[in-house]
mmCIF file of C-alpha atoms and ligand atoms in Angstrom:
data_model
loop_
_atom_site.group_PDB
_atom_site.id
_atom_site.type_symbol
_atom_site.label_atom_id
_atom_site.label_comp_id
_atom_site.label_asym_id
_atom_site.label_seq_id
_atom_site.Cartn_x
_atom_site.Cartn_y
_atom_site.Cartn_z
ATOM 1 C CA MET A 1 98.861 85.252 73.891
ATOM 2 C CA SER A 2 96.355 84.197 76.514
ATOM 3 C CA ASP A 3 97.012 80.450 76.223
ATOM 4 C CA THR A 4 100.678 80.867 76.680
ATOM 5 C CA LEU A 5 101.978 79.677 80.100
ATOM 6 C CA PRO A 6 101.802 82.392 82.776
ATOM 7 C CA PHE A 7 104.620 81.848 85.223
ATOM 8 C CA ALA A 8 106.252 83.627 88.247
ATOM 9 C CA VAL A 9 109.950 83.973 88.899
ATOM 10 C CA LEU A 10 111.290 84.243 92.433
ATOM 11 C CA ILE A 11 114.605 85.998 92.919
ATOM 12 C CA SER A 12 116.770 87.507 95.724
ATOM 13 C CA GLY A 13 119.704 89.089 93.959
ATOM 14 C CA ARG A 14 121.280 89.605 90.605
ATOM 15 C CA GLY A 15 118.376 87.981 88.725
ATOM 16 C CA SER A 16 120.337 86.991 85.630
ATOM 17 C CA ASN A 17 118.272 83.721 85.251
ATOM 18 C CA MET A 18 115.105 85.732 85.517
ATOM 19 C CA LEU A 19 116.315 87.950 82.667
ATOM 20 C CA ALA A 20 117.319 84.898 80.676
ATOM 21 C CA LEU A 21 113.792 83.524 81.103
ATOM 22 C CA ALA A 22 112.278 86.821 80.114
ATOM 23 C CA ALA A 23 114.359 87.008 76.956
ATOM 24 C CA ALA A 24 113.320 83.422 76.052
ATOM 25 C CA THR A 25 109.609 84.397 76.359
ATOM 26 C CA ARG A 26 110.275 87.197 73.866
ATOM 27 C CA ASP A 27 112.104 85.215 71.281
ATOM 28 C CA GLY A 28 109.813 82.250 71.351
ATOM 29 C CA ARG A 29 111.955 79.601 73.193
ATOM 30 C CA ILE A 30 109.305 79.737 75.933
ATOM 31 C CA ASP A 31 105.606 79.861 74.947
ATOM 32 C CA GLY A 32 104.831 81.684 78.109
ATOM 33 C CA ARG A 33 104.853 84.983 79.881
ATOM 34 C CA ILE A 34 106.209 86.132 83.227
ATOM 35 C CA VAL A 35 103.282 87.375 85.251
ATOM 36 C CA ALA A 36 105.245 88.177 88.459
ATOM 37 C CA VAL A 37 108.826 88.678 89.498
ATOM 38 C CA ILE A 38 108.793 88.312 93.323
ATOM 39 C CA SER A 39 111.716 89.132 95.459
ATOM 40 C CA ASP A 40 112.303 88.806 99.168
ATOM 41 C CA ARG A 41 114.657 91.733 98.911
ATOM 42 C CA ALA A 42 113.735 95.290 97.864
ATOM 43 C CA ASP A 43 117.328 95.903 96.684
ATOM 44 C CA ALA A 44 117.544 92.833 94.380
ATOM 45 C CA ALA A 45 119.449 94.286 91.377
ATOM 46 C CA ALA A 46 117.222 92.858 88.721
ATOM 47 C CA LEU A 47 113.965 94.444 89.987
ATOM 48 C CA VAL A 48 114.810 97.669 88.165
ATOM 49 C CA GLU A 49 115.512 95.940 84.889
ATOM 50 C CA ALA A 50 112.353 93.783 85.241
ATOM 51 C CA LYS A 51 110.247 96.891 85.702
ATOM 52 C CA ARG A 52 111.955 98.557 82.746
ATOM 53 C CA GLN A 53 110.886 95.518 80.681
ATOM 54 C CA GLY A 54 107.355 96.050 81.817
ATOM 55 C CA LEU A 55 107.176 92.913 84.089
ATOM 56 C CA ALA A 56 105.054 93.119 87.221
ATOM 57 C CA THR A 57 107.199 93.067 90.380
ATOM 58 C CA GLU A 58 106.444 92.477 93.897
ATOM 59 C CA VAL A 59 108.723 92.528 97.060
ATOM 60 C CA LEU A 60 107.815 90.313 99.980
ATOM 61 C CA PRO A 61 110.451 91.180 102.493
ATOM 62 C CA ALA A 62 111.623 88.622 105.047
ATOM 63 C CA GLY A 63 113.929 88.956 108.013
ATOM 64 C CA PRO A 64 115.468 86.389 110.411
ATOM 65 C CA GLU A 65 112.418 86.534 112.596
ATOM 66 C CA THR A 66 109.884 85.812 109.809
ATOM 67 C CA ASP A 67 107.796 82.860 110.287
ATOM 68 C CA ARG A 68 108.396 80.401 107.404
ATOM 69 C CA THR A 69 104.876 79.035 107.121
ATOM 70 C CA ALA A 70 103.313 82.442 107.275
ATOM 71 C CA TYR A 71 105.715 83.674 104.661
ATOM 72 C CA GLY A 72 104.969 80.739 102.398
ATOM 73 C CA GLY A 73 101.261 81.402 102.775
ATOM 74 C CA GLU A 74 101.610 85.049 101.700
ATOM 75 C CA LEU A 75 103.911 84.056 98.792
ATOM 76 C CA SER A 76 101.305 81.534 97.660
ATOM 77 C CA ARG A 77 98.654 84.161 97.750
ATOM 78 C CA ILE A 78 100.669 86.569 95.629
ATOM 79 C CA VAL A 79 101.537 83.925 93.102
ATOM 80 C CA GLU A 80 97.822 82.716 92.924
ATOM 81 C CA GLN A 81 96.733 86.269 92.370
ATOM 82 C CA SER A 82 99.163 86.671 89.521
ATOM 83 C CA GLY A 83 97.563 83.727 87.698
ATOM 84 C CA ALA A 84 100.902 81.913 87.402
ATOM 85 C CA ARG A 85 100.683 78.214 86.617
ATOM 86 C CA LEU A 86 104.394 77.586 87.222
ATOM 87 C CA ILE A 87 107.013 79.006 89.656
ATOM 88 C CA ALA A 88 110.557 79.253 88.641
ATOM 89 C CA LEU A 89 112.880 79.776 91.564
ATOM 90 C CA ALA A 90 115.942 81.649 90.346
ATOM 91 C CA GLY A 91 118.330 82.405 93.056
ATOM 92 C CA PHE A 92 115.562 82.788 95.645
ATOM 93 C CA MET A 93 117.540 82.514 98.893
ATOM 94 C CA ARG A 94 114.695 81.476 101.184
ATOM 95 C CA ILE A 95 113.830 77.909 102.108
ATOM 96 C CA LEU A 96 110.205 77.336 101.397
ATOM 97 C CA ASP A 97 108.010 75.644 103.909
ATOM 98 C CA SER A 98 106.540 72.167 103.332
ATOM 99 C CA ARG A 99 103.001 73.405 102.733
ATOM 100 C CA PHE A 100 104.063 75.774 100.026
ATOM 101 C CA VAL A 101 106.169 73.039 98.353
ATOM 102 C CA ALA A 102 103.278 70.491 98.655
ATOM 103 C CA HIS A 103 100.869 73.052 97.213
ATOM 104 C CA TRP A 104 103.070 73.851 94.167
ATOM 105 C CA GLN A 105 104.573 70.381 93.667
ATOM 106 C CA GLY A 106 104.962 69.631 90.081
ATOM 107 C CA ARG A 107 104.686 73.330 89.196
ATOM 108 C CA LEU A 108 107.777 74.409 91.007
ATOM 109 C CA LEU A 109 111.227 74.429 89.441
ATOM 110 C CA ASN A 110 114.570 75.495 90.777
ATOM 111 C CA ILE A 111 118.076 75.931 89.283
ATOM 112 C CA HIS A 112 121.009 74.901 91.428
ATOM 113 C CA PRO A 113 124.720 75.605 90.610
ATOM 114 C CA SER A 114 125.995 71.980 90.784
ATOM 115 C CA LEU A 115 125.628 68.689 89.158
ATOM 116 C CA LEU A 116 123.064 67.326 91.608
ATOM 117 C CA PRO A 117 123.001 65.174 93.568
ATOM 118 C CA SER A 118 126.541 66.367 94.117
ATOM 119 C CA HIS A 119 126.966 69.428 96.220
ATOM 120 C CA ARG A 120 123.507 70.403 97.431
ATOM 121 C CA GLY A 121 123.410 73.618 99.453
ATOM 122 C CA LEU A 122 125.785 76.640 99.308
ATOM 123 C CA HIS A 123 129.345 77.401 98.054
ATOM 124 C CA THR A 124 129.198 74.844 95.275
ATOM 125 C CA HIS A 125 132.064 76.247 93.182
ATOM 126 C CA ARG A 126 134.385 76.323 96.192
ATOM 127 C CA ARG A 127 133.512 72.758 97.144
ATOM 128 C CA VAL A 128 134.017 71.448 93.600
ATOM 129 C CA LEU A 129 137.442 73.109 93.509
ATOM 130 C CA ALA A 130 138.390 71.817 97.086
ATOM 131 C CA ALA A 131 137.443 68.236 96.033
ATOM 132 C CA GLY A 132 139.481 68.528 92.865
ATOM 133 C CA GLU A 133 136.540 67.341 90.796
ATOM 134 C CA ARG A 134 136.734 67.143 87.077
ATOM 135 C CA PHE A 135 133.161 68.078 86.218
ATOM 136 C CA HIS A 136 130.913 70.820 87.426
ATOM 137 C CA GLY A 137 127.697 72.519 86.273
ATOM 138 C CA CYS A 138 124.097 73.284 87.052
ATOM 139 C CA THR A 139 120.781 71.527 87.378
ATOM 140 C CA VAL A 140 117.171 72.424 86.836
ATOM 141 C CA HIS A 141 114.955 70.203 89.015
ATOM 142 C CA PHE A 142 111.516 69.938 90.326
ATOM 143 C CA VAL A 143 111.304 71.114 93.887
ATOM 144 C CA THR A 144 110.380 68.602 96.473
ATOM 145 C CA GLU A 145 110.398 68.970 100.229
ATOM 146 C CA GLU A 146 114.033 67.799 100.717
ATOM 147 C CA LEU A 147 116.374 70.634 99.745
ATOM 148 C CA ASP A 148 118.005 70.378 96.300
ATOM 149 C CA ALA A 149 116.809 66.726 95.959
ATOM 150 C CA GLY A 150 113.810 66.715 93.558
ATOM 151 C CA PRO A 151 113.857 65.004 90.228
ATOM 152 C CA GLY A 152 116.356 66.557 87.716
ATOM 153 C CA VAL A 153 115.096 67.910 84.445
ATOM 154 C CA ILE A 154 118.297 69.135 82.716
ATOM 155 C CA GLN A 155 121.864 69.673 83.573
ATOM 156 C CA GLY A 156 124.611 71.967 82.082
ATOM 157 C CA ARG A 157 128.036 70.423 82.424
ATOM 158 C CA LEU A 158 131.608 71.657 82.105
ATOM 159 C CA VAL A 159 135.084 70.395 82.572
ATOM 160 C CA VAL A 160 136.886 72.168 85.369
ATOM 161 C CA ARG A 161 140.072 73.707 83.914
ATOM 162 C CA PRO A 162 143.442 73.988 85.607
ATOM 163 C CA GLY A 163 143.535 77.568 86.862
ATOM 164 C CA ASP A 164 139.834 77.800 87.308
ATOM 165 C CA ASP A 165 138.759 79.760 90.465
ATOM 166 C CA GLU A 166 135.368 80.407 92.088
ATOM 167 C CA ARG A 167 134.845 83.377 89.861
ATOM 168 C CA SER A 168 135.620 81.760 86.612
ATOM 169 C CA LEU A 169 133.539 78.705 87.475
ATOM 170 C CA SER A 170 130.649 80.890 88.623
ATOM 171 C CA ALA A 171 130.777 82.744 85.269
ATOM 172 C CA ARG A 172 130.884 79.611 83.190
ATOM 173 C CA VAL A 173 128.157 77.892 85.151
ATOM 174 C CA GLN A 174 125.968 80.943 84.872
ATOM 175 C CA ARG A 175 126.356 80.898 81.047
ATOM 176 C CA LEU A 176 125.029 77.304 81.080
ATOM 177 C CA GLU A 177 122.249 78.215 83.472
ATOM 178 C CA HIS A 178 121.038 80.749 80.981
ATOM 179 C CA ILE A 179 120.773 77.992 78.414
ATOM 180 C CA ILE A 180 119.192 75.264 80.385
ATOM 181 C CA TYR A 181 116.684 77.074 82.409
ATOM 182 C CA PRO A 182 114.783 78.578 79.435
ATOM 183 C CA ARG A 183 114.926 75.148 77.878
ATOM 184 C CA ALA A 184 113.304 73.484 80.838
ATOM 185 C CA VAL A 185 110.650 76.145 81.272
ATOM 186 C CA GLY A 186 110.025 75.949 77.465
ATOM 187 C CA TRP A 187 109.345 72.253 77.725
ATOM 188 C CA PHE A 188 106.962 72.752 80.620
ATOM 189 C CA ALA A 189 105.208 75.543 78.723
ATOM 190 C CA ALA A 190 104.694 73.419 75.716
ATOM 191 C CA GLY A 191 103.310 70.516 77.871
ATOM 192 C CA ARG A 192 106.186 68.271 76.991
ATOM 193 C CA LEU A 193 107.440 68.096 80.524
ATOM 194 C CA VAL A 194 104.865 67.231 83.189
ATOM 195 C CA TRP A 195 104.776 66.065 86.739
ATOM 196 C CA ARG A 196 102.871 62.745 87.256
ATOM 197 C CA ASP A 197 102.750 60.357 90.197
ATOM 198 C CA GLY A 198 105.644 62.046 91.904
ATOM 199 C CA GLN A 199 108.023 62.092 88.956
ATOM 200 C CA ALA A 200 108.930 64.054 85.861
ATOM 201 C CA TRP A 201 107.582 62.768 82.651
ATOM 202 C CA PHE A 202 108.791 63.899 79.137
ATOM 203 C CA GLU A 203 106.453 63.361 76.069
ATOM 204 C CA GLY A 204 104.548 60.486 77.749
ATOM 205 C CA ARG A 205 107.558 58.632 79.221
ATOM 206 C CA PRO A 206 109.445 58.876 82.574
ATOM 207 C CA HIS A 207 111.865 61.675 81.985
ATOM 208 C CA ARG A 208 115.626 61.057 81.714
ATOM 209 C CA GLN A 209 117.532 64.210 82.626
ATOM 210 C CA GLU A 210 119.232 65.839 79.604
ATOM 211 C CA ILE A 211 122.815 66.971 79.704
ATOM 212 C CA VAL A 212 124.050 69.967 77.866
ATOM 213 C CA GLU A 213 127.819 70.168 77.560
ATOM 214 C CA GLU A 214 129.544 73.595 77.639
ATOM 215 C CA ALA A 215 130.479 74.845 74.123
ATOM 216 C CA GLU A 216 134.169 74.773 73.529
HETATM 217 C C1 LIG B 1 122.427 80.773 90.232
HETATM 218 O O1 LIG B 1 123.733 80.458 90.226
HETATM 219 C C2 LIG B 1 121.508 79.667 90.713
HETATM 220 O O2 LIG B 1 122.016 78.482 90.274
HETATM 221 C C3 LIG B 1 121.400 79.799 92.117
HETATM 222 O O3 LIG B 1 121.427 81.188 92.403
HETATM 223 C C4 LIG B 1 122.136 81.835 91.359
HETATM 224 C C5 LIG B 1 121.167 82.958 90.996
HETATM 225 O O4 LIG B 1 121.849 83.758 90.032
HETATM 226 N N1 LIG B 1 120.229 79.173 92.632
HETATM 227 P P1 LIG B 1 120.994 84.922 89.393
HETATM 228 O O5 LIG B 1 120.318 85.756 90.507
HETATM 229 O O6 LIG B 1 119.892 84.346 88.480
HETATM 230 O O7 LIG B 1 121.921 85.753 88.573
#
């Protein structure tokens, strides 16, 4: 147990990705263990379930006045104390400061609900529908200082159907998220995916992002 990867998951809301990661640590898809679930909101729904599963939880509240660098410093301290060697951002709604990102670079993953580099930022389902795009999905990527722009690790992709709305797209994208995020963290935990010289490497070669298609 002790040489499995200790990692932290940062959430702000529903936390379904955090729960998917937790499930994957239990069934062996991730050779790792969640040592801290950290939320910036005390009312994040998944905190209750995380506690019920015996996971250590921590709330680091932030308001509009909170200084970003001070917040990042405190967050780093909590993560270090937990012993985590990887941070998985999972719907964490705060932008992290550059010092935090530099410190954790290569050990910091995020999941974003679009096929990056398309649709960085918010309201991705709405924007995909408005643009009439054929494909949509989600991306796990290493976090670098530019928002939603770090090297991609794996994408889940679906074909937008006539009649899809934001709700249906959100549900379908989330199902893909719950597949790809555990896979990416599993690779990292197994030492197959590493960060070297500012890029992602997979089994000794520069990584080429994998694409998982939605099942019919
Ligand atoms: C996901 O759609 C993820 O892509 C985005 O925030 C959402 C978090 O959902 N970054 P959940 O809290 O994991 O359910």
